[in-house]
Short mmCIF file of C-alpha atoms in Angstrom, two decimals:
data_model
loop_
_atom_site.label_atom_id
_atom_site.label_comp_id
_atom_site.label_asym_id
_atom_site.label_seq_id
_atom_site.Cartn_x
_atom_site.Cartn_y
_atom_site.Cartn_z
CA UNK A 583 -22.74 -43.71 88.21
CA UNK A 584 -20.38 -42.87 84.97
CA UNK A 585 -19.64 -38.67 85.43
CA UNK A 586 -19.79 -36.65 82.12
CA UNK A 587 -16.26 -36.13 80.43
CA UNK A 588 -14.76 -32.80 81.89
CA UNK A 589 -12.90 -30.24 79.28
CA UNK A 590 -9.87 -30.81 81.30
CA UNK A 591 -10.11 -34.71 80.88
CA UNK A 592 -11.32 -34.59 77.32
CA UNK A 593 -7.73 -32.27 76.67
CA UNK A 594 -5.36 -35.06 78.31
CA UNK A 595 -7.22 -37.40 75.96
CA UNK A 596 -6.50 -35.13 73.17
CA UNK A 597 -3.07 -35.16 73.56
CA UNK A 598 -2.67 -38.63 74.82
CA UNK A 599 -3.38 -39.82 71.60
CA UNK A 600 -1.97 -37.16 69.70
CA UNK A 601 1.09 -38.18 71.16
CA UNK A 602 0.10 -42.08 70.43
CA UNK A 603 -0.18 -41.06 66.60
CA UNK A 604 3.09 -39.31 67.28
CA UNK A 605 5.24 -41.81 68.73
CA UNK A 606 4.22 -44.20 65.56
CA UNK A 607 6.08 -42.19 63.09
CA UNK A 608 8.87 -40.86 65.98
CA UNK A 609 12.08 -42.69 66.43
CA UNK A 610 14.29 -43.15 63.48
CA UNK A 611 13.59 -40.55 60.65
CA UNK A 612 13.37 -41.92 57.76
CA UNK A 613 16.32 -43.16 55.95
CA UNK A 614 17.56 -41.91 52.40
CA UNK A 615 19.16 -44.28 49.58
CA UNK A 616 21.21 -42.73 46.70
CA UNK A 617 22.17 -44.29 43.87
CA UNK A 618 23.52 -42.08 40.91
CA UNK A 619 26.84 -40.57 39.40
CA UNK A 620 28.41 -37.39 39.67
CA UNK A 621 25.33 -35.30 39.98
CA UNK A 622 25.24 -37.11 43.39
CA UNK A 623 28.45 -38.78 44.55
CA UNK A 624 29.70 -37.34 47.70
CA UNK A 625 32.86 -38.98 47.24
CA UNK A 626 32.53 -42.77 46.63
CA UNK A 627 35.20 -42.78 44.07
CA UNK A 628 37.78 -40.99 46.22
CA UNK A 629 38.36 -44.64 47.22
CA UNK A 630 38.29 -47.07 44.25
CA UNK A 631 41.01 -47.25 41.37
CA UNK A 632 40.19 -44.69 38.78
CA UNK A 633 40.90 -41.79 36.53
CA UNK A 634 40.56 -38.14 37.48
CA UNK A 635 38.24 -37.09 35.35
CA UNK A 636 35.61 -39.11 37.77
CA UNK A 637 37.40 -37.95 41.15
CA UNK A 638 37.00 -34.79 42.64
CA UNK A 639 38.80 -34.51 45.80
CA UNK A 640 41.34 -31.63 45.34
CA UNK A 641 41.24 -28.26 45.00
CA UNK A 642 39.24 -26.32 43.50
CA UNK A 643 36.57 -28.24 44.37
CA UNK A 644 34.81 -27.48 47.45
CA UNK A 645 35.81 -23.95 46.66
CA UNK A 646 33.36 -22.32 48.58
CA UNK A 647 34.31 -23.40 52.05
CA UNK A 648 31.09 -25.40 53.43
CA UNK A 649 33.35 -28.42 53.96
CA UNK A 650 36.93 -28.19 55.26
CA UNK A 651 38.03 -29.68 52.25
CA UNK A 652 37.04 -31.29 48.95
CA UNK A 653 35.32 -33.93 49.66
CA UNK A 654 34.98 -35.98 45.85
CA UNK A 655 31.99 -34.04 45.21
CA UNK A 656 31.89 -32.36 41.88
CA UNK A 657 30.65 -28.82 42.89
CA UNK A 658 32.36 -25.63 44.53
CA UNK A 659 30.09 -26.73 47.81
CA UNK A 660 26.95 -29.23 48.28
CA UNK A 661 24.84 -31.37 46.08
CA UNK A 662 21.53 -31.57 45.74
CA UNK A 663 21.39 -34.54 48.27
CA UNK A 664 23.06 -32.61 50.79
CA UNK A 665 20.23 -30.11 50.71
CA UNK A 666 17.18 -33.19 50.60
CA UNK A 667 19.01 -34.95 54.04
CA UNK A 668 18.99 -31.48 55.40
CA UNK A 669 15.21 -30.41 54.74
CA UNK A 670 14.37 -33.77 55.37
CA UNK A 671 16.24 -33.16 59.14
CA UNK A 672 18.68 -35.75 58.63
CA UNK A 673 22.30 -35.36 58.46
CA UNK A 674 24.44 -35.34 55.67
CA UNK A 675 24.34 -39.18 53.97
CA UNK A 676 27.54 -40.73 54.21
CA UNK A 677 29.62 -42.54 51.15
CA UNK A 678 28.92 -46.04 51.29
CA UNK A 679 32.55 -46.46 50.72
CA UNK A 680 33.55 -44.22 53.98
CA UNK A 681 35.60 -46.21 56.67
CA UNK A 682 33.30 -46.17 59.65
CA UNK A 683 30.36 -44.39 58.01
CA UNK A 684 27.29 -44.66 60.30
CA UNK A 685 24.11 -46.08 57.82
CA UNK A 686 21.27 -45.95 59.94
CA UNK A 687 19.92 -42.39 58.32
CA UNK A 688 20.93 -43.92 54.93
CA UNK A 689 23.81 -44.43 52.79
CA UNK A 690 25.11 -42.74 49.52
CA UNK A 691 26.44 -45.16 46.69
CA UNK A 692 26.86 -42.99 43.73
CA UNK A 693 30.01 -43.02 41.79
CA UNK A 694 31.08 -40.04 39.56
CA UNK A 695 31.21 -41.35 35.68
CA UNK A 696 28.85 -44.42 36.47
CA UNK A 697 26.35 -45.35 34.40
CA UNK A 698 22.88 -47.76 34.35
CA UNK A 699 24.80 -50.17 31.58
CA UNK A 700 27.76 -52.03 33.09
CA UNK A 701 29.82 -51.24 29.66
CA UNK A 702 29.39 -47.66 30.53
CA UNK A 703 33.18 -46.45 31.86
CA UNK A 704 33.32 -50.18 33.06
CA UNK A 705 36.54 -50.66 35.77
CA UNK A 706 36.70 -47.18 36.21
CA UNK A 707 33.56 -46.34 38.30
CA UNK A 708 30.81 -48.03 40.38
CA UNK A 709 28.14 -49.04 37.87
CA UNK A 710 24.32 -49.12 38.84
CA UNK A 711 24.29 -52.77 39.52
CA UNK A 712 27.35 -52.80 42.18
CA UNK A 713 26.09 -49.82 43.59
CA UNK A 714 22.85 -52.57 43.91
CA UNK A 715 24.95 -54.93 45.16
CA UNK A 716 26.17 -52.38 47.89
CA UNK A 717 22.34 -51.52 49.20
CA UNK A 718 22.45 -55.59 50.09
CA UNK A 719 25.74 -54.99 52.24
CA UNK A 720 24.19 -52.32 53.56
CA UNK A 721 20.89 -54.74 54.10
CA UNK A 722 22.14 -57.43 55.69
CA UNK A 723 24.34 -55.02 58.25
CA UNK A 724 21.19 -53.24 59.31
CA UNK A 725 18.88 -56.52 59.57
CA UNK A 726 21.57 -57.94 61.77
CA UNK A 727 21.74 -54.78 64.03
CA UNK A 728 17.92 -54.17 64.36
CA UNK A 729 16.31 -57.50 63.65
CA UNK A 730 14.55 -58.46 60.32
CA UNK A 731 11.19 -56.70 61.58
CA UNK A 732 12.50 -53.29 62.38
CA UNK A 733 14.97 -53.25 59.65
CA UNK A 734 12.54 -54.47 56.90
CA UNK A 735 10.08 -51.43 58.70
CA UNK A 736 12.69 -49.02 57.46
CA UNK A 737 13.63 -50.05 53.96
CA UNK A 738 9.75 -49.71 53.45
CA UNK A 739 9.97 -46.51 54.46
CA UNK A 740 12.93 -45.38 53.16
CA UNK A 741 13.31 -42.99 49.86
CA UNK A 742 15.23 -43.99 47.40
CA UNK A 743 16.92 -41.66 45.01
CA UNK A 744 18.20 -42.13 41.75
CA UNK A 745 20.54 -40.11 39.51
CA UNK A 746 21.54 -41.26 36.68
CA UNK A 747 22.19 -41.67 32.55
CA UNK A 748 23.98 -39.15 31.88
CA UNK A 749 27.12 -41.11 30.86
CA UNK A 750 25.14 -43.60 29.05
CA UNK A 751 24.30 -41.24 26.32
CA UNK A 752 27.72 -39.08 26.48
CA UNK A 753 30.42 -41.77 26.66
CA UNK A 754 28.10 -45.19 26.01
CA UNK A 755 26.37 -43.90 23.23
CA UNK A 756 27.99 -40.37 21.89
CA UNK A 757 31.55 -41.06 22.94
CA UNK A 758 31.11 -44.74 21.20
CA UNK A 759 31.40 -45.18 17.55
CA UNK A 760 30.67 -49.01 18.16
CA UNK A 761 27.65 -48.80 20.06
CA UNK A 762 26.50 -46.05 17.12
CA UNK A 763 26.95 -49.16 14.91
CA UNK A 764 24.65 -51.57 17.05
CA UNK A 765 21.96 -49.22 17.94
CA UNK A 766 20.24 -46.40 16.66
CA UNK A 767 19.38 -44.02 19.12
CA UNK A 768 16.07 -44.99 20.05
CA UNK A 769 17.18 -48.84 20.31
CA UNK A 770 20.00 -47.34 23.01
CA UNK A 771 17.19 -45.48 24.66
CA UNK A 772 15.53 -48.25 24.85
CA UNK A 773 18.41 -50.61 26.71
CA UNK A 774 19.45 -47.69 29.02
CA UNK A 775 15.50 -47.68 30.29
CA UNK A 776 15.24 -51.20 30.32
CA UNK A 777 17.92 -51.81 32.62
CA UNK A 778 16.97 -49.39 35.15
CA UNK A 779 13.38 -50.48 35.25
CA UNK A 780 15.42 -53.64 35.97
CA UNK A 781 16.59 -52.19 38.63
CA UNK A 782 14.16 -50.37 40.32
CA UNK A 783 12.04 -53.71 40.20
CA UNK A 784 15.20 -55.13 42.58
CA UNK A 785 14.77 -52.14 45.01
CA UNK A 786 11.07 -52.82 44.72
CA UNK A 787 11.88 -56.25 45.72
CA UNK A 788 14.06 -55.73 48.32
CA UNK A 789 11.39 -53.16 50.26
CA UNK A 790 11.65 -50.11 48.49
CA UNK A 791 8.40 -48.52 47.69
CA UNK A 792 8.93 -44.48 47.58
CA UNK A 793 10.98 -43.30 45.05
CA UNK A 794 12.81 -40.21 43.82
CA UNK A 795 14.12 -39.02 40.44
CA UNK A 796 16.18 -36.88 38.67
CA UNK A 797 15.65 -36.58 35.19
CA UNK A 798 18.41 -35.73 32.59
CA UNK A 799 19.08 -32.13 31.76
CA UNK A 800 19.76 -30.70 28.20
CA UNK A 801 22.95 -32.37 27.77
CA UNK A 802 24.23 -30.64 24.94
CA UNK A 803 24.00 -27.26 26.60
CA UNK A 804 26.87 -28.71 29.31
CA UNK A 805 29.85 -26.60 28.49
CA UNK A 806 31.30 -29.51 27.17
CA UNK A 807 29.17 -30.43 25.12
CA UNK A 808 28.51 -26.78 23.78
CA UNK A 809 32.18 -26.40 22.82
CA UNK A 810 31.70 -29.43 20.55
CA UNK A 811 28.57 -28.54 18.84
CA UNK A 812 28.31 -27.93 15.16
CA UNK A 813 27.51 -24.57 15.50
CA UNK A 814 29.78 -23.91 18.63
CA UNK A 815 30.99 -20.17 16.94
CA UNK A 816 27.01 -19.39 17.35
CA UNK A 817 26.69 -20.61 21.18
CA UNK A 818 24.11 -23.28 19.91
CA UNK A 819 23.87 -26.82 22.09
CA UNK A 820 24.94 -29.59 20.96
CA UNK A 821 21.41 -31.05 19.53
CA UNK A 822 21.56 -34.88 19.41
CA UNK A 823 22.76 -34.98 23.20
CA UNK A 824 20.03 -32.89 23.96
CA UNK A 825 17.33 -34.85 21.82
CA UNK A 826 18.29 -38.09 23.71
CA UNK A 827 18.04 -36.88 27.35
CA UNK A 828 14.48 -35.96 26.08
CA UNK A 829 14.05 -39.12 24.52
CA UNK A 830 15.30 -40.59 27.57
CA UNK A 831 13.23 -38.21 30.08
CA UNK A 832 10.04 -39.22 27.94
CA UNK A 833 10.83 -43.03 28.21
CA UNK A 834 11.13 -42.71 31.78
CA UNK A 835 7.90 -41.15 32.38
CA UNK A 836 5.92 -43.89 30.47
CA UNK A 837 7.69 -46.99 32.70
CA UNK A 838 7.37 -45.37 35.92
CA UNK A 839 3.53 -44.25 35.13
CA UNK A 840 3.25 -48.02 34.30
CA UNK A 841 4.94 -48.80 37.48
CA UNK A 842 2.77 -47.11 39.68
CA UNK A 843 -0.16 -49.36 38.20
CA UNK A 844 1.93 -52.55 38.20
CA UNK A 845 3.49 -52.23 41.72
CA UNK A 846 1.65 -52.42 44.68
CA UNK A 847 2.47 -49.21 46.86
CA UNK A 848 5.22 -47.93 44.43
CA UNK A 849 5.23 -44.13 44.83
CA UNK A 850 6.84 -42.10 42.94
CA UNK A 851 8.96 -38.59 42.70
CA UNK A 852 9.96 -37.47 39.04
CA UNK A 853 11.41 -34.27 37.68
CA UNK A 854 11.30 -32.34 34.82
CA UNK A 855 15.13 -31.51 35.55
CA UNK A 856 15.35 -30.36 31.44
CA UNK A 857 13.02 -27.48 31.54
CA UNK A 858 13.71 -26.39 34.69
CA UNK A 859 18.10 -26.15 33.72
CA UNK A 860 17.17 -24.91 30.55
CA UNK A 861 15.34 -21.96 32.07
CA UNK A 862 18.05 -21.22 33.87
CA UNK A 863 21.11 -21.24 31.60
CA UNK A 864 18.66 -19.19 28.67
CA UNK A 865 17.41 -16.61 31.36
CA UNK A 866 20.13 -16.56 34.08
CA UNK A 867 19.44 -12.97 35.20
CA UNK A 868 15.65 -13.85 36.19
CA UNK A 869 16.80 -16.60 38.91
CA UNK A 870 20.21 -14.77 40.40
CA UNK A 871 22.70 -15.90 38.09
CA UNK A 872 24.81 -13.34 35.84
CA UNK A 873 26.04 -16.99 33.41
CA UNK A 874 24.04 -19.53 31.80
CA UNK A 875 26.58 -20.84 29.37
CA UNK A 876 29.98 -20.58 30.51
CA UNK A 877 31.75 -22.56 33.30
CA UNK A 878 33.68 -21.08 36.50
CA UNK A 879 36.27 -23.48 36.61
CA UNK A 880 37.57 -24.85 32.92
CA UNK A 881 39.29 -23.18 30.11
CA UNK A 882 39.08 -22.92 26.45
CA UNK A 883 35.52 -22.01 24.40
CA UNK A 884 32.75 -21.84 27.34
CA UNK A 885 34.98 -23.39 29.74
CA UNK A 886 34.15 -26.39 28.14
CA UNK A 887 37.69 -28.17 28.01
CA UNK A 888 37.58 -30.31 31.20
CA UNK A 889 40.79 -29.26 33.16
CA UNK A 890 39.28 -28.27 36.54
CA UNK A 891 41.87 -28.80 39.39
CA UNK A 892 44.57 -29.39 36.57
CA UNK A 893 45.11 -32.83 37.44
CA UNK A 894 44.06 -33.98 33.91
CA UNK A 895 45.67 -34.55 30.57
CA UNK A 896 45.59 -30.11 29.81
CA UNK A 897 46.32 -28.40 33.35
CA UNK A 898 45.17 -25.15 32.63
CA UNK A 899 42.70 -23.80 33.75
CA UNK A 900 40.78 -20.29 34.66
CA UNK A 901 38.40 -19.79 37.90
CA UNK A 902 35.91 -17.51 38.38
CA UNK A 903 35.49 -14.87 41.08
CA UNK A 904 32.34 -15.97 42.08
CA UNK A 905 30.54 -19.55 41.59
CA UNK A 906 27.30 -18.34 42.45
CA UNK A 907 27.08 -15.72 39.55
CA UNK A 908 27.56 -18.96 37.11
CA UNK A 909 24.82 -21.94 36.40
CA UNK A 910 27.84 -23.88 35.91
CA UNK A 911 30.64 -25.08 37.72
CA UNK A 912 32.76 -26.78 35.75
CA UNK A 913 32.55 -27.68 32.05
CA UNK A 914 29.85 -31.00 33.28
CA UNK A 915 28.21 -30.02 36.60
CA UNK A 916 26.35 -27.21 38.02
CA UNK A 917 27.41 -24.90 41.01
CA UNK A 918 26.10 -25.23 44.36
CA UNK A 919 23.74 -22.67 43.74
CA UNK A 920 21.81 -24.64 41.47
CA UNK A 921 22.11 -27.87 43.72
CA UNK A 922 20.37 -25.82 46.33
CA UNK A 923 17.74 -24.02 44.24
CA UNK A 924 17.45 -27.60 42.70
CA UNK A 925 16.74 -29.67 45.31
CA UNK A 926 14.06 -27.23 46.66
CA UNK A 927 12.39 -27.65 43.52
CA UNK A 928 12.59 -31.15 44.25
CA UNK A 929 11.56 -30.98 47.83
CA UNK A 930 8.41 -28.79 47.20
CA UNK A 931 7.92 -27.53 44.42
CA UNK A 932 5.25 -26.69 41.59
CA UNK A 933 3.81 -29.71 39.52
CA UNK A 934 5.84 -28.03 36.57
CA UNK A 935 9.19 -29.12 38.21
CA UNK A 936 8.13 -32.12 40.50
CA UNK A 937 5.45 -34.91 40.52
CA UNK A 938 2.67 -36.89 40.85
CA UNK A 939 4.56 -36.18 44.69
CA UNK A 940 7.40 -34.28 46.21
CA UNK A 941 9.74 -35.87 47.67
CA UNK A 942 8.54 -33.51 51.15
CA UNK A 943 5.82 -36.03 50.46
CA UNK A 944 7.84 -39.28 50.24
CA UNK A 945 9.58 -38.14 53.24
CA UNK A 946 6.51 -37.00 55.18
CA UNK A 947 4.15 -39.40 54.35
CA UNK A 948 3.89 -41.42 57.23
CA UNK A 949 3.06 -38.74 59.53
CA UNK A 950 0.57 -37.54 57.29
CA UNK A 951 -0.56 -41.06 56.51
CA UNK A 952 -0.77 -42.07 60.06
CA UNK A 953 -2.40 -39.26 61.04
CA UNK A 954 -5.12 -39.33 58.28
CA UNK A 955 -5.90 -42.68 58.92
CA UNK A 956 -3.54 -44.01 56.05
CA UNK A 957 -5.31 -42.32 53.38
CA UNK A 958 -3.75 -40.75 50.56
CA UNK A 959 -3.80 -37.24 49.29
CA UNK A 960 -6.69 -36.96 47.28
CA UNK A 961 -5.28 -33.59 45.41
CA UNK A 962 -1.91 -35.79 43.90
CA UNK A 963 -3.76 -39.05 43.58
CA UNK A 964 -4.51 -38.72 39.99
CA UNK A 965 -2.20 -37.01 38.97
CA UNK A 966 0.80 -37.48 36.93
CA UNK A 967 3.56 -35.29 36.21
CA UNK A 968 3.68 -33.45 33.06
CA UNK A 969 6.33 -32.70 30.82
#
């Protein structure tokens, strides 16, 4: 005669299959893609031929101590990826082009100065299409190491990241009387966005299906770009970079809402990277900073001549005391400080700064898929991201 369940076996069955759901999701974590330029590059193009304007692998870089030495990437410390890999428990993504790098928690291809169009700084960086080409390498290494079934498994459940387009707009299109000529600036917009939906559709292909972005920030209000506004002597941005990044950000947010609907399973991560930088370099003071507009490392007008580390055409240059009292780094990329505060934001933060998901979610979803029976979040599920 069957005996009624005691409390004692009804717990072992609790956790037996708690630990059932578990041990679905356990094993490898899951394994993070970058594709990008400098806002992401961990040093990539500390091994290809180039200029250095798009290397950063000598002092001061790395100024902050957090690796031994400069590494390539342009900050005084970490990038923003450094901070996703570590709240995402993985360690710190390797450069695709690093001589014995280890790829099974994910690779980094991003190469300072790149762009999504192939003309952009062409034979000087690694352009979005190589960096493509790359992820195959990377493929077809991992498929023969784990076996089609298990590597296929983890490209599906991968994130892939993408930063890019800055260098479109300031050297392809700004930087470019000739491409001025052939496009007006929504035509341009329109060929930047249509090649990386191009290319996100090949990552779709290939097994991608969770996907992270990083929007463009108010380019004009780079120190850079500041020093060559109109109205430089009055601190204003430079407006027509800053009107395409939002004509770009805008663009961006239409194809990947369409996306979502075309694509079976796509799921997305955007940011509203703009608003969120913009904040910060008008209000400094309200989010720990004591400098919005001027760089640490640079010289001339906002720090805005590009001579950090000296090695380029002007070798001057001033440093500040203290990178974390300054938004900016250098007279084109932020400090540490606003990697890390950045790619919280990023990780979990409010729909104003991240959506329709985090990328906590991207990264996380499989446990909380698994465990909820594979059903989606009913809070995010409708919605989209707002700009």
């Amino acid at each position: 005669m069957a005996r009624l369940i005691s409390q004692m076996d009804y717990f072992i069955i609790c956790v037996t299959l708690a630990l059932s759901i578990a041990c679905r999701v356990c094993g490898t974590a899951t394994p993070f893609y970058i594709f990008g330029d400098s806002t992401v590059d961990p040093g990539n193009n500390n091994y290809i031929n180039t200029i250095p304007a798009y290397q950063a692998n000598y002092k001061p870089y790395g100024h902050n101590g957090f690796f031994e030495e400069p590494t390539g990437r342009f900050s005084d410390g970490r990038v923003m990826v450094d901070f996703i890999a570590e709240y995402a428990e993985l360690p710190v993504i390797p450069p695709f082009l690093q001589p014995s790098a280890e790829f099974i928690n994910g690779v980094n291809f991003a190469s300072g100065g790149s762009g999504i169009l192939p003309e952009t700084n062409q034979g000087q960086v690694i352009d979005l299409q190589t960096q493509i080409k790359h992820f195959e390498e990377v493929q077809k290494s991992l498929t023969k190491k784990l076996g089609e079934a298990r590597a296929n498994e983890l490209f599906s459940e991968a994130v892939y990241f993408i930063s890019i387009g800055s260098n479109d707009y300031l050297g392809g299109y700004l930087g470019n009387p000739k491409m001025q000529e052939y496009y007006a600036p929504e035509e341009y917009v329109g060929l930047v966005i249509g090649n990386l939906t191009q290319a996100i559709q090949v990552l779709y292909e290939k097994g991608g299906r969770k996907f992270g972005f990083l929007s463009l920030s108010p380019l004009g209000c780079l120190p850079a770009l500041r020093a060559l506004s109109p109205k430089a002597n009055e601190g204003v941005c430079f407006e027509e970079a800053s009107a395409l990044a939002q004509a770009h950000n805008s663009a961006l947010k239409v194809i990947l809402t369409s996306l979502e609907h075309i694509l079976g399973g796509f799921k997305y991560s955007n940011s509203n990277f703009y608003d969120w930088l913009q904040d910060r370099i008008n209000n400094p003071s309200k989010h720990g900073f004591k400098d919005g507009v001027n760089a640490c490392c640079g010289t001339g007008p906002y720090g805005g001549i590009f001579t950090c580390g000296g090695t380029k055409k002007v070798t001057d240059y001033q440093l500040c005391d203290n990178a974390d009292d300054f938004v900016w780094w250098d007279s084109l990329h932020p400090t540490e400080k606003i990697h890390e505060q950045f790619g919280q934001a990023l990780w979990n933060g409010p729909p104003s700064s991240v959506g329709p998901y985090t990328l906590q979610h991207l990264f996380l979803s499989k446990e909380k898929l698994t465990i909820a029976d594979e059903v989606d979040d009913p809070d995010r599920q409708n919605f989209h991201y707002q700009s």
